[in-house]
């Protein structure tokens, strides 16, 4: 039977089978491999002028670009997603 908002029972209590918080049904845990949606997205390569780069995009949308110039100098650029 689906949750009825007019019953006076909160959805959380309904999911716990009417039991108090901390008892009854708890959060489900997925056991297994992480999917591509839960892993950082990494892209590596070279630009046209020979600069090696590694671009990482995490789950929250933050982007980190690490560059290695042909002379060995390293740079890191970070763009934060402020949502």
Short mmCIF file of N, CA, C and O in Angstrom, two decimals:
data_model
loop_
_atom_site.label_atom_id
_atom_site.label_comp_id
_atom_site.label_asym_id
_atom_site.label_seq_id
_atom_site.Cartn_x
_atom_site.Cartn_y
_atom_site.Cartn_z
N UNK A 1 0.84 -1.17 0.00
CA UNK A 1 0.00 0.00 0.00
C UNK A 1 0.90 1.24 0.00
O UNK A 1 1.79 1.36 0.83
N UNK A 2 0.69 2.18 -0.93
CA UNK A 2 1.54 3.37 -1.00
C UNK A 2 1.27 4.32 0.16
O UNK A 2 0.25 4.24 0.83
N UNK A 3 2.22 5.24 0.34
CA UNK A 3 2.11 6.23 1.42
C UNK A 3 0.95 7.18 1.16
O UNK A 3 0.77 7.68 0.05
N UNK A 4 0.14 7.42 2.19
CA UNK A 4 -0.99 8.33 2.10
C UNK A 4 -0.70 9.56 2.96
O UNK A 4 -0.67 9.45 4.19
N UNK A 5 -0.43 10.73 2.35
CA UNK A 5 -0.10 11.93 3.14
C UNK A 5 -1.20 12.33 4.11
O UNK A 5 -0.94 12.93 5.14
N UNK A 6 -2.45 12.01 3.81
CA UNK A 6 -3.55 12.41 4.70
C UNK A 6 -3.68 11.49 5.91
O UNK A 6 -4.52 11.73 6.77
N UNK A 7 -2.86 10.45 6.02
CA UNK A 7 -2.95 9.51 7.14
C UNK A 7 -2.38 10.09 8.42
O UNK A 7 -2.62 9.55 9.50
N UNK A 8 -1.60 11.17 8.33
CA UNK A 8 -1.00 11.76 9.52
C UNK A 8 0.33 11.17 9.88
O UNK A 8 0.98 11.59 10.83
N UNK A 9 0.80 10.18 9.12
CA UNK A 9 2.09 9.54 9.36
C UNK A 9 3.09 10.13 8.38
O UNK A 9 2.80 10.27 7.19
N UNK A 10 4.26 10.50 8.87
CA UNK A 10 5.28 11.04 7.97
C UNK A 10 5.79 9.94 7.05
O UNK A 10 5.65 8.75 7.35
N UNK A 11 6.40 10.34 5.95
CA UNK A 11 6.92 9.35 5.01
C UNK A 11 8.03 8.52 5.65
O UNK A 11 8.13 7.33 5.43
N UNK A 12 8.87 9.18 6.47
CA UNK A 12 9.94 8.46 7.15
C UNK A 12 9.40 7.39 8.07
O UNK A 12 9.90 6.26 8.10
N UNK A 13 8.35 7.72 8.85
CA UNK A 13 7.73 6.73 9.73
C UNK A 13 7.09 5.61 8.91
O UNK A 13 7.13 4.44 9.29
N UNK A 14 6.47 5.96 7.80
CA UNK A 14 5.87 4.97 6.91
C UNK A 14 6.93 3.99 6.40
O UNK A 14 6.73 2.78 6.39
N UNK A 15 8.11 4.52 6.01
CA UNK A 15 9.18 3.66 5.50
C UNK A 15 9.77 2.77 6.60
O UNK A 15 10.28 1.71 6.33
N UNK A 16 9.69 3.22 7.85
CA UNK A 16 10.18 2.40 8.96
C UNK A 16 9.11 1.46 9.48
O UNK A 16 9.31 0.77 10.47
N UNK A 17 7.96 1.44 8.85
CA UNK A 17 6.89 0.56 9.30
C UNK A 17 6.21 1.08 10.56
O UNK A 17 5.67 0.30 11.35
N UNK A 18 6.24 2.40 10.79
CA UNK A 18 5.62 2.98 11.96
C UNK A 18 6.50 2.98 13.19
O UNK A 18 6.10 3.44 14.25
N UNK A 19 7.71 2.45 13.08
CA UNK A 19 8.61 2.38 14.23
C UNK A 19 9.33 3.71 14.43
O UNK A 19 9.48 4.48 13.50
N UNK A 20 9.79 4.00 15.68
CA UNK A 20 10.50 5.25 15.94
C UNK A 20 11.81 5.33 15.16
O UNK A 20 12.35 4.33 14.71
N UNK A 21 12.30 6.56 15.05
CA UNK A 21 13.56 6.79 14.35
C UNK A 21 14.68 5.99 14.99
O UNK A 21 14.79 5.94 16.22
N UNK A 22 15.49 5.35 14.20
CA UNK A 22 16.58 4.51 14.71
C UNK A 22 16.21 3.05 14.80
O UNK A 22 17.04 2.21 15.08
N UNK A 23 14.95 2.75 14.58
CA UNK A 23 14.50 1.36 14.58
C UNK A 23 13.81 1.07 13.26
O UNK A 23 13.44 1.97 12.54
N UNK A 24 13.64 -0.16 12.96
CA UNK A 24 12.95 -0.50 11.73
C UNK A 24 13.88 -0.45 10.54
O UNK A 24 15.09 -0.60 10.65
N UNK A 25 13.31 -0.19 9.39
CA UNK A 25 14.06 -0.20 8.15
C UNK A 25 15.08 0.93 8.12
O UNK A 25 14.78 2.07 8.44
N UNK A 26 16.30 0.61 7.75
CA UNK A 26 17.35 1.62 7.64
C UNK A 26 17.64 1.89 6.17
O UNK A 26 17.04 1.27 5.30
N UNK A 27 18.57 2.77 5.92
CA UNK A 27 18.93 3.11 4.54
C UNK A 27 19.53 1.92 3.83
O UNK A 27 20.27 1.14 4.42
N UNK A 28 19.17 1.75 2.58
CA UNK A 28 19.74 0.67 1.79
C UNK A 28 21.17 1.01 1.39
O UNK A 28 21.48 2.16 1.11
N UNK A 29 22.03 0.02 1.37
CA UNK A 29 23.42 0.21 0.99
C UNK A 29 23.69 -0.64 -0.23
O UNK A 29 23.40 -1.83 -0.24
N UNK A 30 24.23 -0.03 -1.26
CA UNK A 30 24.55 -0.75 -2.48
C UNK A 30 25.97 -1.28 -2.35
O UNK A 30 26.92 -0.50 -2.18
N UNK A 31 26.11 -2.57 -2.40
CA UNK A 31 27.43 -3.19 -2.33
C UNK A 31 27.83 -3.61 -3.73
O UNK A 31 27.08 -4.31 -4.41
N UNK A 32 28.98 -3.20 -4.17
CA UNK A 32 29.44 -3.57 -5.50
C UNK A 32 30.35 -2.52 -6.08
O UNK A 32 30.78 -1.59 -5.40
N UNK A 33 30.61 -2.65 -7.35
CA UNK A 33 31.51 -1.74 -8.05
C UNK A 33 30.88 -0.37 -8.19
O UNK A 33 29.67 -0.22 -8.31
N UNK A 34 31.74 0.67 -8.17
CA UNK A 34 31.25 2.01 -8.47
C UNK A 34 31.00 2.11 -9.96
O UNK A 34 31.70 1.50 -10.76
N UNK A 35 30.02 2.87 -10.34
CA UNK A 35 29.73 3.05 -11.75
C UNK A 35 30.44 4.31 -12.24
O UNK A 35 31.03 5.05 -11.46
N UNK A 36 30.37 4.55 -13.53
CA UNK A 36 31.03 5.74 -14.09
C UNK A 36 30.41 7.01 -13.52
O UNK A 36 31.04 8.06 -13.49
N UNK A 37 29.17 6.95 -13.01
CA UNK A 37 28.54 8.14 -12.43
C UNK A 37 29.12 8.49 -11.07
O UNK A 37 29.01 9.62 -10.63
N UNK A 38 29.72 7.51 -10.36
CA UNK A 38 30.24 7.77 -9.02
C UNK A 38 31.75 7.90 -9.00
O UNK A 38 32.32 8.12 -7.95
N UNK A 39 32.38 7.76 -10.13
CA UNK A 39 33.84 7.90 -10.19
C UNK A 39 34.21 9.23 -10.83
O UNK A 39 33.44 9.79 -11.61
N UNK A 40 35.39 9.72 -10.50
CA UNK A 40 35.90 10.92 -11.15
C UNK A 40 36.17 10.61 -12.62
O UNK A 40 36.67 9.53 -12.96
N UNK A 41 35.82 11.54 -13.49
CA UNK A 41 36.06 11.39 -14.93
C UNK A 41 37.43 11.98 -15.24
O UNK A 41 37.66 13.15 -14.99
N UNK A 42 38.34 11.17 -15.80
CA UNK A 42 39.71 11.60 -16.07
C UNK A 42 39.96 11.52 -17.56
O UNK A 42 39.64 10.53 -18.21
N UNK A 43 40.54 12.59 -18.11
CA UNK A 43 40.89 12.63 -19.53
C UNK A 43 42.32 13.11 -19.63
O UNK A 43 42.66 14.16 -19.08
N UNK A 44 43.17 12.35 -20.30
CA UNK A 44 44.58 12.72 -20.46
C UNK A 44 44.89 12.86 -21.94
O UNK A 44 44.28 12.21 -22.78
N UNK A 45 45.87 13.70 -22.25
CA UNK A 45 46.27 13.87 -23.63
C UNK A 45 47.31 14.96 -23.80
O UNK A 45 47.95 15.38 -22.84
N UNK A 46 47.47 15.40 -25.05
CA UNK A 46 48.41 16.47 -25.40
C UNK A 46 47.68 17.50 -26.24
O UNK A 46 46.83 17.17 -27.06
N UNK A 47 48.03 18.77 -26.03
CA UNK A 47 47.50 19.83 -26.87
C UNK A 47 48.33 19.91 -28.15
O UNK A 47 49.34 19.22 -28.29
N UNK A 48 47.91 20.76 -29.07
CA UNK A 48 48.61 20.88 -30.35
C UNK A 48 50.03 21.39 -30.18
O UNK A 48 50.91 21.06 -30.99
N UNK A 49 50.30 22.19 -29.12
CA UNK A 49 51.65 22.72 -28.93
C UNK A 49 52.52 21.83 -28.03
O UNK A 49 53.57 22.26 -27.57
N UNK A 50 52.09 20.60 -27.76
CA UNK A 50 52.93 19.65 -27.04
C UNK A 50 52.79 19.64 -25.53
O UNK A 50 53.55 18.97 -24.84
N UNK A 51 51.83 20.36 -25.00
CA UNK A 51 51.62 20.39 -23.55
C UNK A 51 50.80 19.17 -23.13
O UNK A 51 49.73 18.91 -23.66
N UNK A 52 51.36 18.39 -22.20
CA UNK A 52 50.63 17.25 -21.67
C UNK A 52 49.64 17.74 -20.62
O UNK A 52 49.94 18.63 -19.85
N UNK A 53 48.44 17.13 -20.59
CA UNK A 53 47.46 17.55 -19.60
C UNK A 53 46.69 16.35 -19.07
O UNK A 53 46.62 15.29 -19.70
N UNK A 54 46.16 16.54 -17.87
CA UNK A 54 45.28 15.56 -17.25
C UNK A 54 44.12 16.35 -16.66
O UNK A 54 44.30 17.18 -15.78
N UNK A 55 42.92 16.12 -17.16
CA UNK A 55 41.73 16.84 -16.72
C UNK A 55 40.87 15.89 -15.89
O UNK A 55 40.55 14.79 -16.32
N UNK A 56 40.52 16.31 -14.67
CA UNK A 56 39.71 15.50 -13.78
C UNK A 56 38.43 16.26 -13.43
O UNK A 56 38.49 17.40 -13.01
N UNK A 57 37.30 15.60 -13.63
CA UNK A 57 36.00 16.17 -13.29
C UNK A 57 35.38 15.27 -12.24
O UNK A 57 35.15 14.09 -12.48
N UNK A 58 35.12 15.80 -11.03
CA UNK A 58 34.60 14.96 -9.96
C UNK A 58 33.08 14.96 -9.95
O UNK A 58 32.43 15.58 -10.78
N UNK A 59 32.51 14.25 -8.98
CA UNK A 59 31.05 14.08 -8.90
C UNK A 59 30.31 15.38 -8.70
O UNK A 59 29.16 15.51 -9.11
N UNK A 60 30.93 16.36 -8.07
CA UNK A 60 30.27 17.63 -7.79
C UNK A 60 30.46 18.66 -8.89
O UNK A 60 29.99 19.78 -8.78
N UNK A 61 31.19 18.31 -9.94
CA UNK A 61 31.39 19.22 -11.06
C UNK A 61 32.64 20.07 -10.95
O UNK A 61 32.82 20.98 -11.75
N UNK A 62 33.49 19.80 -9.96
CA UNK A 62 34.75 20.53 -9.85
C UNK A 62 35.71 19.99 -10.91
O UNK A 62 35.79 18.79 -11.13
N UNK A 63 36.45 20.89 -11.53
CA UNK A 63 37.36 20.50 -12.62
C UNK A 63 38.78 20.89 -12.24
O UNK A 63 39.04 22.01 -11.84
N UNK A 64 39.70 19.93 -12.36
CA UNK A 64 41.11 20.16 -12.10
C UNK A 64 41.88 19.78 -13.36
O UNK A 64 41.74 18.68 -13.87
N UNK A 65 42.69 20.73 -13.88
CA UNK A 65 43.51 20.46 -15.06
C UNK A 65 44.98 20.61 -14.64
O UNK A 65 45.38 21.67 -14.18
N UNK A 66 45.73 19.52 -14.78
CA UNK A 66 47.16 19.54 -14.49
C UNK A 66 47.91 19.51 -15.82
O UNK A 66 47.64 18.65 -16.66
N UNK A 67 48.81 20.46 -16.01
CA UNK A 67 49.56 20.57 -17.27
C UNK A 67 51.04 20.39 -17.00
O UNK A 67 51.55 20.82 -15.96
N UNK A 68 51.74 19.78 -17.94
CA UNK A 68 53.20 19.71 -17.91
C UNK A 68 53.70 20.28 -19.23
O UNK A 68 53.45 19.72 -20.30
N UNK A 69 54.39 21.41 -19.16
CA UNK A 69 54.91 22.07 -20.35
C UNK A 69 56.11 21.32 -20.90
O UNK A 69 56.73 20.52 -20.18
N UNK A 70 56.46 21.53 -22.16
CA UNK A 70 57.60 20.83 -22.74
C UNK A 70 58.91 21.05 -21.98
O UNK A 70 59.80 20.20 -22.00
N UNK A 71 59.06 22.18 -21.28
CA UNK A 71 60.29 22.44 -20.52
C UNK A 71 60.26 21.82 -19.12
O UNK A 71 61.17 22.01 -18.33
N UNK A 72 59.18 21.07 -18.78
CA UNK A 72 59.09 20.39 -17.50
C UNK A 72 58.33 21.16 -16.43
O UNK A 72 58.10 20.64 -15.34
N UNK A 73 57.94 22.38 -16.71
CA UNK A 73 57.20 23.18 -15.74
C UNK A 73 55.78 22.63 -15.60
O UNK A 73 55.14 22.27 -16.58
N UNK A 74 55.32 22.54 -14.35
CA UNK A 74 53.99 22.01 -14.09
C UNK A 74 53.04 23.12 -13.64
O UNK A 74 53.43 24.01 -12.91
N UNK A 75 51.79 23.01 -14.08
CA UNK A 75 50.75 23.97 -13.70
C UNK A 75 49.51 23.20 -13.31
O UNK A 75 49.27 22.10 -13.79
N UNK A 76 48.70 23.82 -12.44
CA UNK A 76 47.43 23.23 -12.05
C UNK A 76 46.37 24.31 -12.06
O UNK A 76 46.54 25.36 -11.48
N UNK A 77 45.28 24.05 -12.78
CA UNK A 77 44.15 24.97 -12.88
C UNK A 77 42.95 24.29 -12.23
O UNK A 77 42.65 23.14 -12.53
N UNK A 78 42.25 25.02 -11.35
CA UNK A 78 41.11 24.46 -10.64
C UNK A 78 39.88 25.34 -10.88
O UNK A 78 39.95 26.55 -10.75
N UNK A 79 38.77 24.70 -11.24
CA UNK A 79 37.50 25.42 -11.39
C UNK A 79 36.50 24.72 -10.46
O UNK A 79 36.20 23.55 -10.62
N UNK A 80 35.99 25.48 -9.47
CA UNK A 80 35.05 24.94 -8.49
C UNK A 80 33.62 25.22 -8.93
O UNK A 80 33.31 26.31 -9.41
N UNK A 81 32.77 24.25 -8.75
CA UNK A 81 31.34 24.41 -9.02
C UNK A 81 30.69 24.90 -7.74
O UNK A 81 30.57 24.15 -6.78
N UNK A 82 30.26 26.16 -7.70
CA UNK A 82 29.73 26.76 -6.47
C UNK A 82 28.20 26.71 -6.42
O UNK A 82 27.55 27.69 -6.12
N UNK A 83 27.63 25.56 -6.66
CA UNK A 83 26.17 25.45 -6.58
C UNK A 83 25.77 24.81 -5.29
O UNK A 83 26.32 23.96 -4.76
#
